[in-house]
Amino acid sequence: MSAQRQLVVIITKLCKSLGIKIQQYASGWILELTYKNKSQLIYGYKFPVDKSTVQMLCDDKAGLSEKLSNSKIPCVMHWYVMSPNNWHYQKLTTPPLATAKKLLAELGTIVVKPNIGTGGEHVYKIVSNSDLNTKTQIIFQKYPALSFAPYYQIQNEYRVVLIKQKPYLIYEKVKNKSWKHNLSQGAKVNIILSKPLKTKLSTLALNAAKAININFCAVDIIQVDNKLMILEINSGLMFEQFSQIKPNLQIVNHIYRTILKYMFNIN
């Protein structure tokens, strides 16, 4: 039997303390919570606290970047490419990867990734057309679409966790040997204490959240040439690696407890 996710362990304990009944489905991937005859579902790491369409927009890297850009929010642009298996859904006027190859020729390096994906899985740094063709085939074997973006020499990457559109947690993701900043791939956590930096990060994260009308999220921000840009917005609040460090567990407990009380209007 596989170990339970940290989310399940934490939510189970919190439900007990708050008097909320909990039922697990799909090996704990789906949780049904009941309080005073009102039931709510947690699916994966997504809580029923924002509109589902907004949460779906956050999952869509290309769609989100277009929306943020249109709202004048500085962000990393992503462009969408559908798998060849689904090309009949589109009326293509140019080869699907033509724009990616043009950007690669201009910049020398780009990044390709699943358009809907997490944890840095199947995210590739591309330096040649042959590499682009190989890596896109790998992605299309597992995902219905990919997105590509410029490759940036990232100075720092940060995460701002917003609870009811208020910054609660801000930390830097310090990469290890990998060029990626994912905690699941070895990056470390550095809690941000500098008030000027916290203010800059909070302001950008809040502006992005307000642009798409989301209340609970984790906003990833990169710093490039001393400028801050939104990389992505996570509608699912996952703290599996973060909560492994004991002081951080108290932070995660407070975040999830606040969300549960919000879900059931518990004072």
XYZ file of N, CA and C in Angstrom:
801
model
N 0.847 -1.202 0.000
C 0.000 0.000 0.000
C 0.883 1.252 0.000
N 0.639 2.176 -0.907
C 1.457 3.370 -1.028
C 1.169 4.330 0.122
N 2.185 5.146 0.444
C 2.027 6.122 1.515
C 1.038 7.206 1.102
N 0.318 7.720 2.067
C -0.641 8.779 1.775
C 0.078 10.083 1.461
N -0.550 10.891 0.634
C -0.026 12.220 0.374
C -0.065 13.052 1.642
N 0.861 13.993 1.751
C 0.876 14.897 2.894
C -0.443 15.641 3.016
N -1.016 16.018 1.881
C -2.293 16.730 1.913
C -3.350 15.906 2.628
N -3.422 14.616 2.317
C -4.438 13.753 2.919
C -4.211 13.637 4.426
N -2.955 13.465 4.820
C -2.635 13.346 6.245
C -3.021 14.623 6.989
N -2.648 15.769 6.428
C -2.910 17.049 7.089
C -4.399 17.360 7.123
N -5.071 17.174 5.982
C -6.508 17.472 5.917
C -7.294 16.566 6.863
N -6.898 15.314 6.957
C -7.585 14.373 7.857
C -7.507 14.847 9.304
N -6.322 15.282 9.728
C -6.146 15.769 11.100
C -6.932 17.062 11.340
N -6.915 17.940 10.350
C -7.630 19.206 10.490
C -9.143 18.985 10.547
N -9.623 18.060 9.737
C -11.063 17.758 9.747
C -11.503 17.250 11.114
N -10.676 16.422 11.711
C -11.000 15.893 13.040
C -11.106 17.030 14.058
N -10.189 17.989 13.981
C -10.191 19.083 14.952
C -11.340 20.059 14.705
N -11.830 20.132 13.463
C -12.901 21.057 13.111
C -14.278 20.400 13.094
N -14.328 19.090 13.349
C -15.610 18.399 13.342
C -16.156 18.144 11.948
N -15.276 17.986 10.976
C -15.677 17.738 9.586
C -15.487 16.254 9.276
N -16.503 15.628 8.712
C -16.393 14.229 8.307
C -15.647 14.153 6.983
N -14.843 13.103 6.831
C -14.049 12.968 5.611
C -14.185 11.559 5.036
N -14.350 11.483 3.735
C -14.443 10.207 3.014
C -13.470 10.262 1.838
N -12.679 9.197 1.688
C -11.698 9.148 0.610
C -12.213 8.325 -0.566
N -11.890 8.779 -1.773
C -12.162 8.036 -2.993
C -10.887 8.013 -3.845
N -10.816 7.060 -4.757
C -9.687 6.970 -5.706
C -8.351 7.011 -4.980
N -8.244 6.148 -3.961
C -6.998 6.027 -3.182
C -6.553 7.354 -2.563
N -7.531 8.159 -2.193
C -7.217 9.411 -1.514
C -6.988 10.589 -2.439
N -7.152 10.392 -3.745
C -6.989 11.510 -4.675
C -8.187 12.459 -4.611
N -9.344 11.890 -4.258
C -10.561 12.684 -4.099
C -11.011 12.578 -2.644
N -11.268 13.716 -2.022
C -11.733 13.750 -0.641
C -13.093 14.425 -0.584
N -14.041 13.760 0.056
C -15.357 14.372 0.280
C -15.437 14.795 1.738
N -15.668 16.082 1.949
C -15.761 16.624 3.299
C -17.193 17.047 3.565
N -17.704 16.696 4.759
C -19.086 17.016 5.119
C -19.121 17.697 6.479
N -19.815 18.838 6.508
C -19.949 19.603 7.745
C -21.361 20.184 7.792
N -22.117 19.770 8.810
C -23.496 20.249 8.981
C -24.317 20.067 7.694
N -24.283 18.864 7.165
C -25.076 18.478 5.988
C -24.638 19.159 4.682
N -23.514 19.842 4.699
C -22.963 20.431 3.474
C -21.718 19.654 3.074
N -21.688 19.183 1.829
C -20.546 18.403 1.346
C -19.757 19.178 0.299
N -18.443 19.029 0.346
C -17.528 19.663 -0.599
C -16.475 18.625 -1.013
N -15.950 18.773 -2.222
C -14.941 17.843 -2.730
C -13.602 18.541 -2.930
N -12.544 17.843 -2.547
C -11.184 18.248 -2.894
C -10.694 17.251 -3.936
N -10.268 17.750 -5.074
C -9.818 16.871 -6.163
C -8.327 17.102 -6.382
N -7.524 16.117 -6.061
C -6.077 16.292 -6.163
C -5.610 17.345 -5.178
N -5.180 18.476 -5.708
C -4.762 19.592 -4.862
C -5.649 20.817 -5.080
N -6.786 20.596 -5.712
C -7.700 21.700 -6.002
C -8.860 21.703 -5.009
N -9.063 22.863 -4.407
C -10.132 23.051 -3.437
C -11.286 23.815 -4.098
N -12.520 23.577 -3.630
C -13.686 24.250 -4.232
C -13.851 25.678 -3.719
N -12.839 26.492 -3.969
C -12.860 27.863 -3.441
C -12.774 28.915 -4.544
N -12.610 28.477 -5.791
C -12.590 29.378 -6.938
C -13.366 28.727 -8.073
N -13.763 29.524 -9.055
C -14.494 28.983 -10.190
C -13.640 27.968 -10.946
N -14.283 26.889 -11.387
C -13.553 25.829 -12.076
C -12.914 26.333 -13.368
N -13.567 27.280 -14.057
C -13.002 27.801 -15.292
C -11.718 28.589 -15.025
N -11.668 29.277 -13.904
C -10.457 30.013 -13.533
C -9.332 29.037 -13.207
N -9.672 27.968 -12.489
C -8.666 26.953 -12.170
C -8.153 26.281 -13.442
N -9.037 26.046 -14.405
C -8.630 25.448 -15.675
C -7.728 26.406 -16.454
N -8.006 27.701 -16.393
C -7.150 28.684 -17.055
C -5.737 28.639 -16.477
N -5.628 28.515 -15.174
C -4.307 28.425 -14.546
C -3.539 27.202 -15.035
N -4.239 26.109 -15.287
C -3.585 24.890 -15.773
C -3.041 25.059 -17.186
N -3.658 25.951 -17.954
C -3.335 26.149 -19.368
C -2.237 27.215 -19.489
N -0.989 26.782 -19.641
C 0.131 27.720 -19.614
C 0.050 28.768 -20.721
N -0.304 28.327 -21.933
C -0.389 29.266 -23.046
C -1.572 30.216 -22.877
N -2.733 29.657 -22.530
C -3.915 30.480 -22.350
C -3.737 31.498 -21.241
N -3.121 31.083 -20.129
C -2.902 31.993 -19.004
C -1.978 33.129 -19.404
N -0.899 32.809 -20.124
C 0.042 33.869 -20.499
C -0.612 34.885 -21.423
N -1.482 34.430 -22.314
C -2.196 35.366 -23.187
C -3.097 36.289 -22.379
N -3.809 35.712 -21.420
C -4.710 36.509 -20.587
C -3.925 37.532 -19.761
N -2.831 37.102 -19.153
C -2.032 38.022 -18.340
C -1.420 39.119 -19.196
N -0.912 38.743 -20.357
C -0.322 39.730 -21.256
C -1.359 40.767 -21.686
N -2.557 40.295 -21.999
C -3.643 41.203 -22.395
C -4.042 42.131 -21.253
N -3.802 41.671 -20.019
C -4.116 42.483 -18.834
C -2.926 43.335 -18.394
N -1.883 43.383 -19.235
C -0.699 44.207 -18.977
C 0.086 43.731 -17.751
N 0.031 42.424 -17.485
C 0.812 41.842 -16.392
C 2.082 41.261 -16.993
N 3.271 41.671 -16.537
C 4.510 41.106 -17.086
C 4.588 39.603 -16.823
N 4.784 38.835 -17.879
C 4.763 37.382 -17.737
C 5.628 36.736 -18.807
N 5.909 35.463 -18.610
C 6.611 34.664 -19.614
C 5.578 34.166 -20.612
N 5.695 34.597 -21.860
C 4.742 34.171 -22.878
C 4.960 32.710 -23.241
N 3.852 31.979 -23.383
C 3.862 30.593 -23.842
C 2.962 30.505 -25.075
N 3.371 29.683 -26.035
C 2.578 29.499 -27.253
C 2.158 28.046 -27.365
N 0.944 27.840 -27.798
C 0.275 26.533 -27.785
C 0.509 25.773 -29.086
N 0.806 24.484 -28.960
C 0.903 23.592 -30.123
C 0.154 22.301 -29.799
N -0.847 21.986 -30.594
C -1.640 20.778 -30.383
C -0.934 19.552 -30.957
N -1.141 18.407 -30.321
C -0.582 17.147 -30.811
C -1.080 16.852 -32.224
N -0.230 16.255 -33.068
C -0.659 15.893 -34.426
C -1.926 15.039 -34.450
N -2.150 14.264 -33.394
C -3.355 13.442 -33.327
C -4.623 14.276 -33.281
N -4.476 15.563 -32.934
C -5.645 16.430 -32.795
C -5.661 17.579 -33.806
N -4.786 17.522 -34.800
C -4.697 18.632 -35.752
C -5.992 18.839 -36.528
N -6.805 17.776 -36.651
C -8.045 17.938 -37.405
C -9.027 18.888 -36.707
N -8.729 19.237 -35.434
C -9.587 20.194 -34.742
C -9.236 21.635 -35.108
N -8.074 21.824 -35.727
C -7.617 23.168 -36.044
C -7.535 23.373 -37.555
N -7.728 24.622 -37.977
C -7.508 24.992 -39.366
C -6.158 25.694 -39.421
N -5.104 24.907 -39.675
C -3.746 25.415 -39.607
C -3.348 26.095 -40.912
N -2.815 27.301 -40.793
C -2.328 28.025 -41.973
C -0.802 27.933 -42.093
N -0.127 27.547 -41.021
C 1.319 27.334 -41.039
C 1.618 26.040 -40.300
N 2.761 25.400 -40.566
C 3.137 24.191 -39.818
C 3.124 24.467 -38.320
N 2.632 23.540 -37.509
C 2.440 23.786 -36.079
C 3.685 24.254 -35.330
N 4.858 23.754 -35.720
C 6.080 24.122 -35.004
C 6.844 25.257 -35.677
N 6.265 25.853 -36.705
C 6.970 26.904 -37.441
C 7.338 28.078 -36.538
N 6.391 28.489 -35.673
C 6.649 29.619 -34.782
C 7.724 29.271 -33.761
N 7.697 28.029 -33.267
C 8.715 27.588 -32.314
C 10.099 27.601 -32.967
N 10.185 27.125 -34.203
C 11.471 27.102 -34.915
C 11.959 28.515 -35.201
N 11.048 29.428 -35.497
C 11.418 30.819 -35.726
C 11.966 31.445 -34.449
N 11.277 31.186 -33.312
C 11.740 31.721 -32.026
C 13.092 31.119 -31.654
N 13.270 29.837 -31.933
C 14.541 29.159 -31.652
C 15.670 29.792 -32.467
N 15.399 30.093 -33.727
C 16.408 30.726 -34.583
C 16.783 32.106 -34.069
N 15.798 32.814 -33.519
C 16.041 34.168 -33.012
C 16.807 34.166 -31.694
N 16.436 33.231 -30.798
C 16.974 33.259 -29.441
C 18.113 32.273 -29.201
N 18.153 31.205 -29.969
C 19.190 30.195 -29.778
C 18.807 29.107 -28.800
N 17.916 29.427 -27.862
C 17.447 28.451 -26.874
C 15.997 28.769 -26.513
N 15.159 27.736 -26.482
C 13.782 27.887 -26.009
C 13.474 26.738 -25.059
N 12.295 26.786 -24.478
C 11.833 25.725 -23.582
C 10.532 25.168 -24.131
N 10.410 23.839 -24.167
C 9.135 23.204 -24.508
C 8.687 22.364 -23.329
N 7.365 22.280 -23.157
C 6.809 21.598 -21.992
C 5.369 21.205 -22.305
N 4.809 20.276 -21.539
C 3.373 20.018 -21.692
C 2.597 21.302 -21.400
N 1.593 21.598 -22.198
C 0.823 22.810 -21.933
C 0.089 22.717 -20.608
N -0.318 21.516 -20.245
C -0.901 21.270 -18.929
C -0.048 20.209 -18.248
N 0.757 20.636 -17.302
C 1.661 19.708 -16.623
C 2.199 20.346 -15.357
N 2.751 19.524 -14.467
C 3.249 20.022 -13.182
C 4.571 19.359 -12.830
N 5.251 19.955 -11.860
C 6.427 19.332 -11.275
C 7.678 19.347 -12.129
N 7.652 20.074 -13.244
C 8.836 20.123 -14.092
C 9.049 18.883 -14.932
N 8.041 17.996 -14.959
C 8.166 16.767 -15.745
C 8.051 17.077 -17.240
N 8.927 16.486 -18.029
C 8.928 16.641 -19.495
C 9.039 18.109 -19.911
N 9.840 18.851 -19.162
C 10.178 20.226 -19.524
C 11.601 20.209 -20.060
N 11.777 20.672 -21.307
C 13.068 20.524 -21.974
C 13.610 21.863 -22.466
N 14.925 22.000 -22.328
C 15.625 23.139 -22.903
C 16.088 22.735 -24.303
N 15.721 23.533 -25.302
C 15.936 23.172 -26.700
C 16.952 24.115 -27.346
N 17.941 23.527 -28.062
C 18.968 24.352 -28.694
C 19.099 24.093 -30.199
N 18.336 23.127 -30.745
C 18.422 22.831 -32.175
C 17.073 22.335 -32.687
N 16.883 22.411 -33.999
C 15.637 21.925 -34.598
C 15.474 20.424 -34.413
N 16.565 19.680 -34.508
C 16.477 18.227 -34.318
C 16.085 17.906 -32.889
N 16.630 18.657 -31.958
C 16.266 18.490 -30.547
C 14.794 18.833 -30.341
N 14.344 19.885 -31.005
C 12.940 20.289 -30.912
C 12.028 19.178 -31.419
N 12.363 18.608 -32.561
C 11.537 17.538 -33.129
C 11.491 16.320 -32.213
N 12.639 15.959 -31.647
C 12.712 14.785 -30.769
C 11.895 14.989 -29.500
N 12.079 16.132 -28.863
C 11.422 16.376 -27.576
C 9.914 16.592 -27.741
N 9.503 17.204 -28.839
C 8.058 17.369 -29.038
C 7.385 16.024 -29.246
N 8.058 15.105 -29.924
C 7.495 13.767 -30.100
C 7.332 13.061 -28.759
N 8.307 13.240 -27.871
C 8.224 12.635 -26.541
C 7.023 13.194 -25.778
N 6.861 14.514 -25.838
C 5.744 15.146 -25.134
C 4.410 14.695 -25.718
N 4.319 14.660 -27.051
C 3.053 14.300 -27.694
C 2.664 12.844 -27.448
N 3.612 12.011 -27.078
C 3.286 10.625 -26.735
C 2.497 10.537 -25.435
N 2.621 11.571 -24.600
C 2.004 11.537 -23.277
C 0.948 12.622 -23.058
N 1.000 13.695 -23.861
C 0.122 14.836 -23.622
C -0.557 15.271 -24.922
N -1.755 15.855 -24.833
C -2.481 16.272 -26.036
C -1.968 17.567 -26.642
N -1.144 18.310 -25.896
C -0.640 19.584 -26.412
C 0.596 20.001 -25.626
N 1.405 20.840 -26.272
C 2.563 21.400 -25.595
C 2.525 22.914 -25.728
N 3.391 23.567 -24.985
C 3.607 24.996 -25.182
C 5.108 25.234 -25.189
N 5.513 26.296 -25.858
C 6.926 26.650 -25.881
C 7.076 28.102 -25.452
N 8.254 28.417 -24.937
C 8.495 29.734 -24.366
C 9.960 30.091 -24.533
N 10.307 31.360 -24.448
C 11.727 31.739 -24.463
C 12.443 31.117 -23.268
N 13.705 30.813 -23.443
C 14.534 30.378 -22.321
C 15.197 31.608 -21.711
N 15.057 31.755 -20.408
C 15.650 32.890 -19.714
C 16.716 32.408 -18.728
N 17.766 33.206 -18.597
C 18.740 32.982 -17.527
C 18.131 33.566 -16.256
N 17.519 32.696 -15.466
C 16.765 33.145 -14.291
C 17.711 33.457 -13.138
N 17.603 34.679 -12.620
C 18.404 35.049 -11.447
C 17.829 34.403 -10.195
N 16.510 34.519 -10.035
C 15.825 33.967 -8.871
C 14.421 33.555 -9.276
N 13.892 32.553 -8.586
C 12.489 32.196 -8.777
C 11.805 32.165 -7.415
N 10.616 32.749 -7.365
C 9.888 32.884 -6.108
C 8.485 32.286 -6.235
N 7.906 31.970 -5.096
C 6.505 31.559 -5.044
C 5.787 32.395 -3.992
N 4.638 32.923 -4.401
C 3.800 33.702 -3.484
C 2.475 32.958 -3.330
N 2.166 32.537 -2.124
C 0.913 31.836 -1.851
C -0.110 32.865 -1.376
N -1.209 32.939 -2.126
C -2.275 33.887 -1.800
C -3.468 33.161 -1.193
N -3.925 33.642 -0.077
C -5.103 33.107 0.592
C -6.129 34.227 0.688
N -7.249 34.063 -0.006
C -8.274 35.111 -0.112
C -7.657 36.408 -0.643
N -6.814 36.250 -1.667
C -6.112 37.357 -2.336
C -5.254 38.180 -1.370
N -4.734 37.506 -0.361
C -3.779 38.147 0.540
C -2.531 37.278 0.621
N -1.342 37.878 0.506
C -0.108 37.071 0.555
C 0.100 36.490 1.947
N 0.241 35.176 1.989
C 0.459 34.532 3.282
C 1.869 33.957 3.385
N 2.384 33.463 2.279
C 3.695 32.801 2.288
C 4.456 33.206 1.035
N 5.715 33.621 1.210
C 6.572 33.980 0.080
C 7.929 33.319 0.290
N 8.356 32.550 -0.687
C 9.668 31.933 -0.563
C 10.365 31.850 -1.915
N 11.681 31.719 -1.845
C 12.493 31.539 -3.042
C 12.730 30.048 -3.253
N 12.687 29.630 -4.505
C 13.016 28.254 -4.862
C 14.448 28.243 -5.394
N 15.369 27.774 -4.558
C 16.797 27.796 -4.888
C 17.146 26.478 -5.582
N 17.488 26.574 -6.861
C 17.757 25.362 -7.636
C 19.007 24.656 -7.143
N 19.034 23.343 -7.374
C 20.167 22.519 -6.981
C 21.093 22.387 -8.198
N 21.332 21.190 -8.672
C 22.182 20.985 -9.843
C 21.404 21.180 -11.134
N 20.106 20.997 -11.085
C 19.271 21.138 -12.269
C 19.099 22.607 -12.632
N 18.760 22.883 -13.893
C 18.445 24.255 -14.304
C 17.011 24.621 -13.936
N 16.268 23.605 -13.441
C 14.884 23.836 -13.050
C 14.796 24.207 -11.573
N 13.705 24.905 -11.224
C 13.524 25.379 -9.852
C 12.410 24.634 -9.111
N 12.086 23.421 -9.533
C 11.008 22.669 -8.898
C 11.498 22.010 -7.611
N 10.705 22.113 -6.530
C 11.077 21.459 -5.280
C 11.144 19.951 -5.461
N 10.280 19.410 -6.325
C 10.257 17.972 -6.559
C 11.508 17.484 -7.284
N 12.295 18.429 -7.825
C 13.520 18.063 -8.521
C 14.767 18.571 -7.798
N 14.620 18.776 -6.493
C 15.790 19.060 -5.667
C 16.006 20.498 -5.248
N 15.160 21.420 -5.704
C 15.311 22.814 -5.290
C 15.016 22.956 -3.794
N 15.647 23.940 -3.178
C 15.483 24.176 -1.750
C 14.632 25.422 -1.501
N 14.132 25.525 -0.281
C 13.255 26.637 0.095
C 14.015 27.665 0.911
N 13.827 28.922 0.539
C 14.381 30.026 1.319
C 13.252 31.027 1.577
N 12.737 31.065 2.792
C 11.632 31.967 3.135
C 12.103 33.420 3.001
N 11.334 34.233 2.285
C 11.696 35.623 2.060
C 11.268 36.475 3.256
N 12.222 37.195 3.828
C 11.955 38.039 4.983
C 12.108 39.520 4.663
N 12.813 39.840 3.579
C 13.044 41.236 3.207
C 11.724 41.927 2.866
N 11.379 42.970 3.594
C 10.103 43.651 3.368
C 10.000 44.302 1.994
N 11.053 44.984 1.498
C 10.946 45.567 0.145
C 10.709 44.512 -0.924
N 11.410 43.376 -0.843
C 11.229 42.312 -1.827
C 9.853 41.682 -1.687
N 9.410 41.459 -0.452
C 8.071 40.896 -0.229
C 7.001 41.804 -0.827
N 7.187 43.098 -0.694
C 6.211 44.050 -1.238
C 6.160 43.965 -2.756
N 7.319 43.922 -3.409
C 7.365 43.829 -4.874
C 6.717 42.541 -5.367
N 7.054 41.425 -4.738
C 6.521 40.137 -5.155
C 5.014 40.067 -4.899
N 4.590 40.541 -3.737
C 3.164 40.510 -3.384
C 2.344 41.346 -4.351
N 2.848 42.512 -4.702
C 2.120 43.410 -5.609
C 1.911 42.758 -6.964
N 2.963 42.165 -7.520
C 2.842 41.515 -8.825
C 1.915 40.310 -8.749
N 2.063 39.494 -7.702
C 1.217 38.305 -7.557
C -0.253 38.693 -7.412
N -0.531 39.718 -6.632
C -1.916 40.165 -6.432
C -2.513 40.733 -7.716
N -1.725 41.485 -8.450
C -2.212 42.024 -9.722
C -2.569 40.906 -10.691
N -1.738 39.865 -10.709
C -2.006 38.723 -11.591
C -3.257 37.976 -11.141
N -3.398 37.770 -9.832
C -4.561 37.052 -9.301
C -5.851 37.825 -9.575
N -5.797 39.119 -9.405
C -6.985 39.944 -9.665
C -7.349 39.956 -11.148
N -6.333 39.854 -12.010
C -6.578 39.872 -13.454
C -7.397 38.675 -13.906
N -7.264 37.551 -13.187
C -8.037 36.357 -13.560
C -9.102 36.014 -12.522
N -9.201 36.840 -11.485
C -10.235 36.675 -10.453
C -10.112 35.353 -9.703
N -8.896 35.095 -9.194
C -8.671 33.901 -8.383
C -8.310 34.337 -6.964
N -8.791 33.592 -5.972
C -8.601 33.954 -4.569
C -7.526 33.144 -3.867
N -7.448 31.847 -4.204
C -6.499 30.950 -3.556
C -5.571 30.385 -4.625
N -4.278 30.670 -4.529
C -3.362 30.182 -5.551
C -1.920 30.342 -5.094
N -1.021 29.741 -5.857
C 0.416 29.912 -5.652
C 0.997 30.478 -6.944
N 1.539 31.675 -6.860
C 2.026 32.386 -8.039
C 3.543 32.247 -8.121
N 4.023 31.717 -9.248
C 5.460 31.591 -9.464
C 5.965 32.789 -10.259
N 7.001 33.416 -9.726
C 7.558 34.638 -10.296
C 9.056 34.442 -10.524
N 9.531 34.845 -11.705
C 10.971 34.766 -11.967
C 11.550 36.173 -12.072
N 12.832 36.264 -11.753
C 13.556 37.520 -11.885
C 14.598 37.353 -12.984
N 14.505 38.180 -14.020
C 15.417 38.130 -15.160
C 15.896 39.545 -15.437
N 17.203 39.754 -15.452
C 17.764 41.096 -15.659
C 17.134 42.100 -14.697
N 16.960 41.639 -13.457
C 16.407 42.468 -12.373
C 14.952 42.875 -12.588
N 14.275 42.208 -13.519
C 12.850 42.450 -13.744
C 12.053 41.220 -13.328
N 10.872 41.444 -12.747
C 10.024 40.358 -12.276
C 8.942 40.053 -13.299
N 8.698 38.740 -13.527
C 7.667 38.288 -14.456
C 6.945 37.084 -13.880
N 5.652 36.981 -14.171
C 4.895 35.799 -13.781
C 5.302 34.627 -14.678
N 5.656 33.516 -14.063
C 5.928 32.301 -14.829
C 4.654 31.479 -14.966
N 3.958 31.270 -13.851
C 2.686 30.554 -13.884
C 1.917 30.807 -12.601
N 0.643 30.447 -12.625
C -0.209 30.520 -11.438
C -0.764 29.124 -11.191
N -0.542 28.624 -9.997
C -0.999 27.283 -9.639
C -2.292 27.377 -8.844
N -3.376 26.829 -9.397
C -4.650 26.843 -8.676
C -4.726 25.716 -7.661
N -3.908 24.690 -7.846
C -3.814 23.615 -6.866
C -2.742 23.957 -5.845
N -3.059 23.843 -4.568
C -2.116 24.200 -3.516
C -1.439 22.939 -2.981
N -0.247 22.669 -3.524
C 0.488 21.462 -3.171
C 1.718 21.842 -2.352
N 1.882 21.178 -1.213
C 3.011 21.457 -0.325
C 3.713 20.161 0.095
N 3.752 19.180 -0.784
C 4.296 17.864 -0.421
C 5.755 17.962 0.025
N 6.605 18.609 -0.784
C 8.012 18.741 -0.416
C 8.206 19.829 0.635
N 7.512 20.931 0.476
C 7.652 22.063 1.392
C 7.349 21.658 2.829
N 6.336 20.840 3.013
C 5.893 20.491 4.366
C 6.781 19.444 5.043
N 7.762 18.906 4.316
C 8.650 17.909 4.914
C 9.551 18.529 5.982
N 9.768 19.833 5.881
C 10.580 20.535 6.878
C 9.667 20.960 8.021
N 10.007 20.568 9.229
C 9.087 20.697 10.358
C 8.543 22.112 10.573
N 9.369 23.157 10.584
C 8.778 24.507 10.768
C 7.772 24.858 9.682
N 8.021 24.359 8.468
C 7.107 24.659 7.363
C 5.762 23.967 7.522
N 5.743 22.836 8.232
C 4.502 22.088 8.411
C 3.459 22.934 9.135
N 3.889 23.751 10.076
C 2.955 24.624 10.793
C 2.334 25.642 9.834
N 3.132 26.126 8.897
C 2.628 27.078 7.896
C 1.571 26.418 7.027
N 1.868 25.201 6.566
C 0.937 24.468 5.697
C -0.348 24.154 6.450
N -0.219 23.762 7.713
C -1.405 23.495 8.534
C -2.305 24.725 8.600
N -1.719 25.879 8.780
C -2.509 27.113 8.879
C -3.193 27.426 7.552
N -2.475 27.233 6.449
C -3.045 27.504 5.130
C -4.247 26.600 4.871
N -4.072 25.295 5.068
C -5.167 24.357 4.812
C -6.319 24.563 5.793
N -6.007 24.882 7.029
C -7.064 25.136 8.018
C -7.895 26.360 7.612
N -7.221 27.395 7.144
C -7.920 28.603 6.691
C -8.843 28.283 5.524
N -8.369 27.445 4.611
C -9.181 27.076 3.447
C -10.402 26.267 3.875
N -10.220 25.300 4.764
C -11.347 24.476 5.225
C -12.403 25.334 5.916
N -11.975 26.261 6.737
C -12.923 27.143 7.428
C -13.662 28.026 6.424
N -12.963 28.446 5.383
C -13.587 29.241 4.326
C -14.622 28.416 3.569
N -14.288 27.141 3.281
C -15.183 26.268 2.527
C -16.511 26.086 3.237
N -16.470 25.994 4.563
C -17.690 25.691 5.328
C -18.162 26.867 6.183
N -17.555 28.032 5.955
C -17.970 29.240 6.670
C -17.905 29.033 8.180
N -16.787 28.471 8.627
C -16.554 28.231 10.047
C -15.785 29.417 10.626
N -16.276 29.982 11.685
C -15.607 31.142 12.302
C -14.398 30.713 13.111
